[in-house]
CSV table of C-alpha atoms and ligand atoms in Angstrom, one decimal:
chain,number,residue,atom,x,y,z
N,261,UNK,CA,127.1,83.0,103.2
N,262,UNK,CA,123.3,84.0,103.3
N,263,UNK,CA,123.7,87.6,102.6
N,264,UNK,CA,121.9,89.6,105.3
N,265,UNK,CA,124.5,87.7,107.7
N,266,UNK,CA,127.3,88.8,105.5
N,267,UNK,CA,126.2,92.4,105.3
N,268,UNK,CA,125.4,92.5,109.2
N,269,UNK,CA,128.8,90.9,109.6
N,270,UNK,CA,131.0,92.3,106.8
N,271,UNK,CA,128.9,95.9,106.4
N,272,UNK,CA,128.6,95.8,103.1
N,273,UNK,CA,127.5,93.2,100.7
N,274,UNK,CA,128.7,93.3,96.7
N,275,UNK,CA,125.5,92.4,93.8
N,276,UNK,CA,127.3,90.9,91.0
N,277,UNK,CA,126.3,92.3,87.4
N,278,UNK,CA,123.1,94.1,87.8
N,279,UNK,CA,124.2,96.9,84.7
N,280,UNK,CA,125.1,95.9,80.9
N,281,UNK,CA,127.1,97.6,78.6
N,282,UNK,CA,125.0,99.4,77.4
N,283,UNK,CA,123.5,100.9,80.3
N,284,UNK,CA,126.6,101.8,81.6
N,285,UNK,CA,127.7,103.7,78.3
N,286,UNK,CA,124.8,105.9,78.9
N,287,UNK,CA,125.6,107.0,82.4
N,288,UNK,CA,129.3,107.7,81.3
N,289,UNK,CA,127.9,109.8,78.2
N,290,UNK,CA,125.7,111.5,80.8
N,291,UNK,CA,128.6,112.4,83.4
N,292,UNK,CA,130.4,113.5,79.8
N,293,UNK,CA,127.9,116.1,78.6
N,294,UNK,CA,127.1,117.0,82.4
N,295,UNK,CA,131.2,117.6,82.4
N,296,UNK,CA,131.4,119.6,79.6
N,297,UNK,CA,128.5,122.1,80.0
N,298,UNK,CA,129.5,122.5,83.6
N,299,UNK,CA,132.6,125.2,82.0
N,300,UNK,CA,130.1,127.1,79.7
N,301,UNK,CA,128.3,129.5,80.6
N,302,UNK,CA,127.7,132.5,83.3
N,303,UNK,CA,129.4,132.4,86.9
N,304,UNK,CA,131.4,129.2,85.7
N,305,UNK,CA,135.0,128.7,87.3
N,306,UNK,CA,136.2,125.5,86.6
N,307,UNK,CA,135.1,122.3,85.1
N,308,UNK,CA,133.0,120.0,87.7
N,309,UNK,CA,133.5,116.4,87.8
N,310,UNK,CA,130.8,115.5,90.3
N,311,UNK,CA,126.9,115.8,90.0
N,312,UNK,CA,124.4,115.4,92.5
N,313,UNK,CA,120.4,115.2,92.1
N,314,UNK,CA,121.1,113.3,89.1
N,315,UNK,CA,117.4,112.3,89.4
N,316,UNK,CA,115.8,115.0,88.6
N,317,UNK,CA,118.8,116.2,85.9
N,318,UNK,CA,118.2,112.9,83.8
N,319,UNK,CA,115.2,111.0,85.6
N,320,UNK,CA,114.5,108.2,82.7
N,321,UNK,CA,118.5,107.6,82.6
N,322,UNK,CA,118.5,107.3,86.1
N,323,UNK,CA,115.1,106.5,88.1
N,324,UNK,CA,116.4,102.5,86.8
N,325,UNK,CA,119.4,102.8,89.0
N,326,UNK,CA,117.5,104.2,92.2
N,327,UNK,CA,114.4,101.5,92.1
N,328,UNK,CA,116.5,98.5,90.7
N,329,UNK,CA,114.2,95.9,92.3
N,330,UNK,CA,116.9,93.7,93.9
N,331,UNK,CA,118.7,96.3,95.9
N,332,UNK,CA,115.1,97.8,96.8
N,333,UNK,CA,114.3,94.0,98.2
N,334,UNK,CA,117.6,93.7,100.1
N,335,UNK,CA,116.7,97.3,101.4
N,336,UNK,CA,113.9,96.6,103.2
N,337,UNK,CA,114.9,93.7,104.5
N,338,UNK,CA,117.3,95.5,106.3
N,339,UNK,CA,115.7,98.6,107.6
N,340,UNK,CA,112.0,97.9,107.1
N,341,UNK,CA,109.5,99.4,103.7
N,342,UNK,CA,111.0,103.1,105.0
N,343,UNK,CA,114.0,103.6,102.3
N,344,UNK,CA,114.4,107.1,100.9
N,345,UNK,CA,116.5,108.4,98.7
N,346,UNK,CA,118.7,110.6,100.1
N,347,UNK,CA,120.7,111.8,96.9
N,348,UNK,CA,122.0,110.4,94.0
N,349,UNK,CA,125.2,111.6,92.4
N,350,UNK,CA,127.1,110.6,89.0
N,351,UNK,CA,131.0,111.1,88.7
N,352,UNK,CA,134.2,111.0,87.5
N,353,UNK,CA,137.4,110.8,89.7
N,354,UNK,CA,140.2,112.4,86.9
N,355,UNK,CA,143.4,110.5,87.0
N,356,UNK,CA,146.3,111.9,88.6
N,357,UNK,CA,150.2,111.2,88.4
N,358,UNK,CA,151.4,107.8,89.8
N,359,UNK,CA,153.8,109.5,91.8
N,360,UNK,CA,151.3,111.9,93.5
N,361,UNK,CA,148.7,108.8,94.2
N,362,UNK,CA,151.6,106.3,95.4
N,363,UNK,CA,151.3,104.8,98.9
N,364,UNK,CA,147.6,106.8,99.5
N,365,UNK,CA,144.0,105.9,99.7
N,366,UNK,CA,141.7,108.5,98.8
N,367,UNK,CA,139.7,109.1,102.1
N,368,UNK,CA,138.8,107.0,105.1
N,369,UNK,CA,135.2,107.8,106.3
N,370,UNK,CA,131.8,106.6,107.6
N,371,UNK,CA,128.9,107.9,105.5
N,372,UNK,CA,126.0,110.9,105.6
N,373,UNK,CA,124.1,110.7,108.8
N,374,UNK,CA,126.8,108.3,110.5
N,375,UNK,CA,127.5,107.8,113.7
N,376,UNK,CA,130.4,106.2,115.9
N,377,UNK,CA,129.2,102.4,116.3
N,378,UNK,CA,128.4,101.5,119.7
N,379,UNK,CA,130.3,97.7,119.1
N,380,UNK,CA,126.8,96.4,118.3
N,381,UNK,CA,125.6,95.9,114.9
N,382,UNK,CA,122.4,98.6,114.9
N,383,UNK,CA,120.3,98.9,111.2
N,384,UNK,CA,121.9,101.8,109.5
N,385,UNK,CA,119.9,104.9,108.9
N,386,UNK,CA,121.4,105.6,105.9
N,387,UNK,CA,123.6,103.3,103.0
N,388,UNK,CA,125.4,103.5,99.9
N,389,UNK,CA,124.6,101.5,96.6
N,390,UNK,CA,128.1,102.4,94.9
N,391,UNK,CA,128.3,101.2,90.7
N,392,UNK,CA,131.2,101.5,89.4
N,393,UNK,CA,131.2,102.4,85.0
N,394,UNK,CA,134.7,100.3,84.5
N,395,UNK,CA,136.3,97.1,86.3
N,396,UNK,CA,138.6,98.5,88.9
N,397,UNK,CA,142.5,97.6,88.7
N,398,UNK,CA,145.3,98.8,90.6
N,399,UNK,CA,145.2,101.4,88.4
N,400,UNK,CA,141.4,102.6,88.5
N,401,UNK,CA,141.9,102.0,91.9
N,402,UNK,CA,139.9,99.6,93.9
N,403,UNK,CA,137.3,100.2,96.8
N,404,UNK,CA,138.9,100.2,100.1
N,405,UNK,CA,137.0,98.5,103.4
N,406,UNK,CA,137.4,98.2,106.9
N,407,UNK,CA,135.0,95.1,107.6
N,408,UNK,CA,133.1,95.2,110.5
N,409,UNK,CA,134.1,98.8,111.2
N,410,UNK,CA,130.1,99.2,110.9
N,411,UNK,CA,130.1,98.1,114.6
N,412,UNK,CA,133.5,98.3,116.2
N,413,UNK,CA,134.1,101.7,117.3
N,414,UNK,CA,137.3,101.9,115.4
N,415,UNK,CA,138.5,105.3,115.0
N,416,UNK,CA,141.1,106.9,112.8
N,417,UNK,CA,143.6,110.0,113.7
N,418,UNK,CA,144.0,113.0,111.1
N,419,UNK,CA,147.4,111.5,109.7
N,420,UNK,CA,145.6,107.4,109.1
N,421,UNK,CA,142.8,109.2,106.9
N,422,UNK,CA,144.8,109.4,103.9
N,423,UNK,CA,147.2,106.1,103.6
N,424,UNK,CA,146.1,102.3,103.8
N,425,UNK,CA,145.0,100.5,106.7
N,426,UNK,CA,146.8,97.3,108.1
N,427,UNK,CA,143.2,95.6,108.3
N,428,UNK,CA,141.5,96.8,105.1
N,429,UNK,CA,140.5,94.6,101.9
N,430,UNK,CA,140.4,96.0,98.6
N,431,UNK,CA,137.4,95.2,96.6
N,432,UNK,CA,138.2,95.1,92.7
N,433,UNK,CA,134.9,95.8,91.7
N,434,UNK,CA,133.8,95.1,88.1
N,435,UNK,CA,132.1,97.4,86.3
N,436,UNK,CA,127.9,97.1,86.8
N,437,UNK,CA,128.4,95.4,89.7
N,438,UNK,CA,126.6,97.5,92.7
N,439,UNK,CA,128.5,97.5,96.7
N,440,UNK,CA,125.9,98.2,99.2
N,441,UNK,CA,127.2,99.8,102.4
N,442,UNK,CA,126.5,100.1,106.0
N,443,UNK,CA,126.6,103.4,107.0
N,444,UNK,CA,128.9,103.0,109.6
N,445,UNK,CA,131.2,101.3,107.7
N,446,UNK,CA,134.5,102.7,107.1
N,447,UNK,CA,135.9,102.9,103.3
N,448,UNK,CA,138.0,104.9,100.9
N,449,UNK,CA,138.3,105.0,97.3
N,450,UNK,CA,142.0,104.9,95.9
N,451,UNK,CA,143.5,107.4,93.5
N,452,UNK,CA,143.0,106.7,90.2
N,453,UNK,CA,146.4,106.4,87.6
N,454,UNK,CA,144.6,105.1,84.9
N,455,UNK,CA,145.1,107.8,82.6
N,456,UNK,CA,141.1,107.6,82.3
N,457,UNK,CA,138.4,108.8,84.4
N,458,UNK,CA,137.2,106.4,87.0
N,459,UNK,CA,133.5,106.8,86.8
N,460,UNK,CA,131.0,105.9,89.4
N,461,UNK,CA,127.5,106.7,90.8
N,462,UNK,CA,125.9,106.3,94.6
N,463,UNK,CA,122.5,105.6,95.1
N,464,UNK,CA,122.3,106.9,98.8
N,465,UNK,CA,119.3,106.0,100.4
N,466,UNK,CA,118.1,106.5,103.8
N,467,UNK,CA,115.4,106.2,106.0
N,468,UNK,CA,112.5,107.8,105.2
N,469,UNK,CA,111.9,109.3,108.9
N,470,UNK,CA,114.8,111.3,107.9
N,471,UNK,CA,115.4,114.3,105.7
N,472,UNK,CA,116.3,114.0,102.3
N,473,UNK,CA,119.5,116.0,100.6
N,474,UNK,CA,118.7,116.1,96.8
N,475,UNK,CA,115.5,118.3,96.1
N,476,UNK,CA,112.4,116.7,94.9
N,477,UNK,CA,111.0,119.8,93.8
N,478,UNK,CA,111.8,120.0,90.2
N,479,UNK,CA,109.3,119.1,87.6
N,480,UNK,CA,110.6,116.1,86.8
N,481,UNK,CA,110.7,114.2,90.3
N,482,UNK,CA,107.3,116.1,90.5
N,483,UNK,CA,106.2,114.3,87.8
N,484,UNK,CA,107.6,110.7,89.0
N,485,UNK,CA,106.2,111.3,92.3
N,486,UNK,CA,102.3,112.4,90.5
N,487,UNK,CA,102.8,108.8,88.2
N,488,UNK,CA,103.8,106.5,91.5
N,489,UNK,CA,100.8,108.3,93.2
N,490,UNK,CA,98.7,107.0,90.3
N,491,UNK,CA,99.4,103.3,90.9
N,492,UNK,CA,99.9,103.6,94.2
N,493,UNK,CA,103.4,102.5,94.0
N,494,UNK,CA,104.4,103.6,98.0
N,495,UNK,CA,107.8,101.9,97.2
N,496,UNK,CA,108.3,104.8,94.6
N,497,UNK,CA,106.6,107.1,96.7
N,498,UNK,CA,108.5,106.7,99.6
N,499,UNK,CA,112.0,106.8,97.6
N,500,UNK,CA,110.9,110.3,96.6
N,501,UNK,CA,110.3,111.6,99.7
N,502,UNK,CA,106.3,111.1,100.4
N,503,UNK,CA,106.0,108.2,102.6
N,504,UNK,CA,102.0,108.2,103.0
N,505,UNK,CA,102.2,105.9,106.2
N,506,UNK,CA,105.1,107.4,108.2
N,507,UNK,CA,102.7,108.7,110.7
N,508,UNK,CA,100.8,105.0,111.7
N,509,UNK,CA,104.1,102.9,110.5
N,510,UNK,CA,106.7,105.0,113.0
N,511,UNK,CA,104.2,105.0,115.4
N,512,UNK,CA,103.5,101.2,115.4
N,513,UNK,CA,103.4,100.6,118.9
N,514,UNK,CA,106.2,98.3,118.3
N,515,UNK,CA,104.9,95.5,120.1
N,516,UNK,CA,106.3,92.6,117.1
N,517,UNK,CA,109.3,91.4,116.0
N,518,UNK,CA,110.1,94.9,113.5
N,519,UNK,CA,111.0,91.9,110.7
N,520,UNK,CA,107.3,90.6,111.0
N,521,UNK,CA,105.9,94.5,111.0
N,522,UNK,CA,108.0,94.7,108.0
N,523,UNK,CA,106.7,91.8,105.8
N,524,UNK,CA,102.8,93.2,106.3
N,525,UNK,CA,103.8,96.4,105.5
N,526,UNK,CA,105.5,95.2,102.6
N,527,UNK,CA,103.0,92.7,101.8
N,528,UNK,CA,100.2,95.6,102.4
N,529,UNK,CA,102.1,97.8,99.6
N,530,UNK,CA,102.4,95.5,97.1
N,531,UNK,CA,98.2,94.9,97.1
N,532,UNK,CA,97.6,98.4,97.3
N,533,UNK,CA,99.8,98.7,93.6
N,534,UNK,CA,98.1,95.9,92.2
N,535,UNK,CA,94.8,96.7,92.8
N,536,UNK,CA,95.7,100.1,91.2
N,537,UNK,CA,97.3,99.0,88.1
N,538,UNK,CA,95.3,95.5,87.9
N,539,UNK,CA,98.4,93.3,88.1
N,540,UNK,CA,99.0,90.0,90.1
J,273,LIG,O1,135.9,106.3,95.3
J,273,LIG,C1,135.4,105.3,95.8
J,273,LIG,O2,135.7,104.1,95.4
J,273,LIG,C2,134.5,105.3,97.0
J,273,LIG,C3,133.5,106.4,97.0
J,273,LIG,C4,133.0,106.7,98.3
J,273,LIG,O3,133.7,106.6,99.3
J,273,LIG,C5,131.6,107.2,98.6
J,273,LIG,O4,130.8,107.4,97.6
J,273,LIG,O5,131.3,107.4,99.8
């Protein structure tokens, strides 16, 4: 199936293989130090598995994962040249006992800056690029979906939040691989038994008329944002908070077809970078 219908059907759509081996070893060896150093030191209570604003903590490890040029092409076909991103976090899920994880799935729940769907499909304003470090098994545990819970107003009681749903499908994601979600899309993880951690990273992303959560503020987003502003790269700009035509672009008039907006836009951006950097 073309995938924009499969996304705007499914919510979700799965890249196949964007990460190598040795890629992915880096980011686990990352989460690992990141681990470790998180129990030393002052005011430290117990060892953290989970690591937001991973960008500005490791940005040459990382900025690769947040500007991968096929999910950043995908991206704006479906919500226009206005993706931000909204945080980026690297983790482990620790394995737990088989008898504690039997019968459960981790969490159901719609993503940051979600809403109920209406029972139409509406463009997300926010969406999950989910790469998982290891093939997922049973044991790992797999992704768990609700397709097309990105438009039916399905909802879920306090005691359904925690166990399997009769109309989910488990996605057995293999390692590199990147899921990109719909906002409104209901999923869970599923306790992991491996006896290993089950490591993973989100790229959220939202839209860039919204507010960001991780900080670009640091020196080292500072000095991504100072290089993308040097060859005029608005697509980098804009991930790092600084869209420089939010003001004429959200105020368009909106007299077009959005999709045909988009394409100028998008074709506009990619002169402006290379007539800046003097590539075709
Ligand atoms: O653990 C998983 O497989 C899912 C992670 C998740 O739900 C999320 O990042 O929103």
């Amino acid at each position: 199936m073309d995938r924009m219908k499969e996304y705007r059907a499914q919510g979700y759509t799965v890249f196949e293989g964007l990460y190598d081996e040795t890629t992915m070893q880096a980011w686990r060896d990352e989460q690992d130090r990141l681990q470790t150093i998180s129990t030393k030191g002052p005011g430290v209570r117990e060892s953290t598995t989970w690591f937001g604003n991973m960008l500005e903590r490791a940005p040459q490890l990382m900025w690769p994962a947040v500007a991968h040029p096929v999910i950043l092409d995908f991206a704006e076909q479906v919500v226009g040249p206005f993706v931000q991103l909204d945080n980026l976090t690297l983790a482990a899920f620790p394995s737990m006992a088989p008898e504690e994880a039997a019968g459960k799935a981790s969490a159901w729940h719609r993503d940051r800056w979600g809403r109920m769907p209406s029972g139409a499909y509406e463009r997300p304003l926010a969406f999950n690029a989910i790469c998982y470090l290891q093939d997922l098994d049973d044991e790992y545990g797999p992704l768990r979906v609700l397709p097309g819970s990105h438009v039916e107003p399905i909802a879920l009681a306090e005691e359904e939040i925690r166990k399997p749903h009769q109309d989910e499908l488990l996605i057995y994601m293999k390692a590199g691989d990147v899921v990109l979600t719909h906002n409104g899309l209901l999923h869970s993880g599923t306790p992991n038994t491996s006896g290993r951690k089950r490591y993973f990273f989100s790229v959220y992303y939202n839209i860039s008329w919204l507010k960001h959560t991780d900080t670009f503020t640091g020196p080292n987003c500072q000095q991504l944002i100072s290089w993308a502003r040097s060859q005029q790269d608005h697509r980098a700009l804009r991930l790092l908070g600084q869209d420089e035509h939010l003001q004429s672009r959200a105020n368009s008039g909106f007299q077009q077809p959005d999709e045909a907006r988009w394409h100028q836009w998008t074709q506009a951006d990619q002169r402006a970078l290379e007539e800046a950097t003097g590539r075709e």
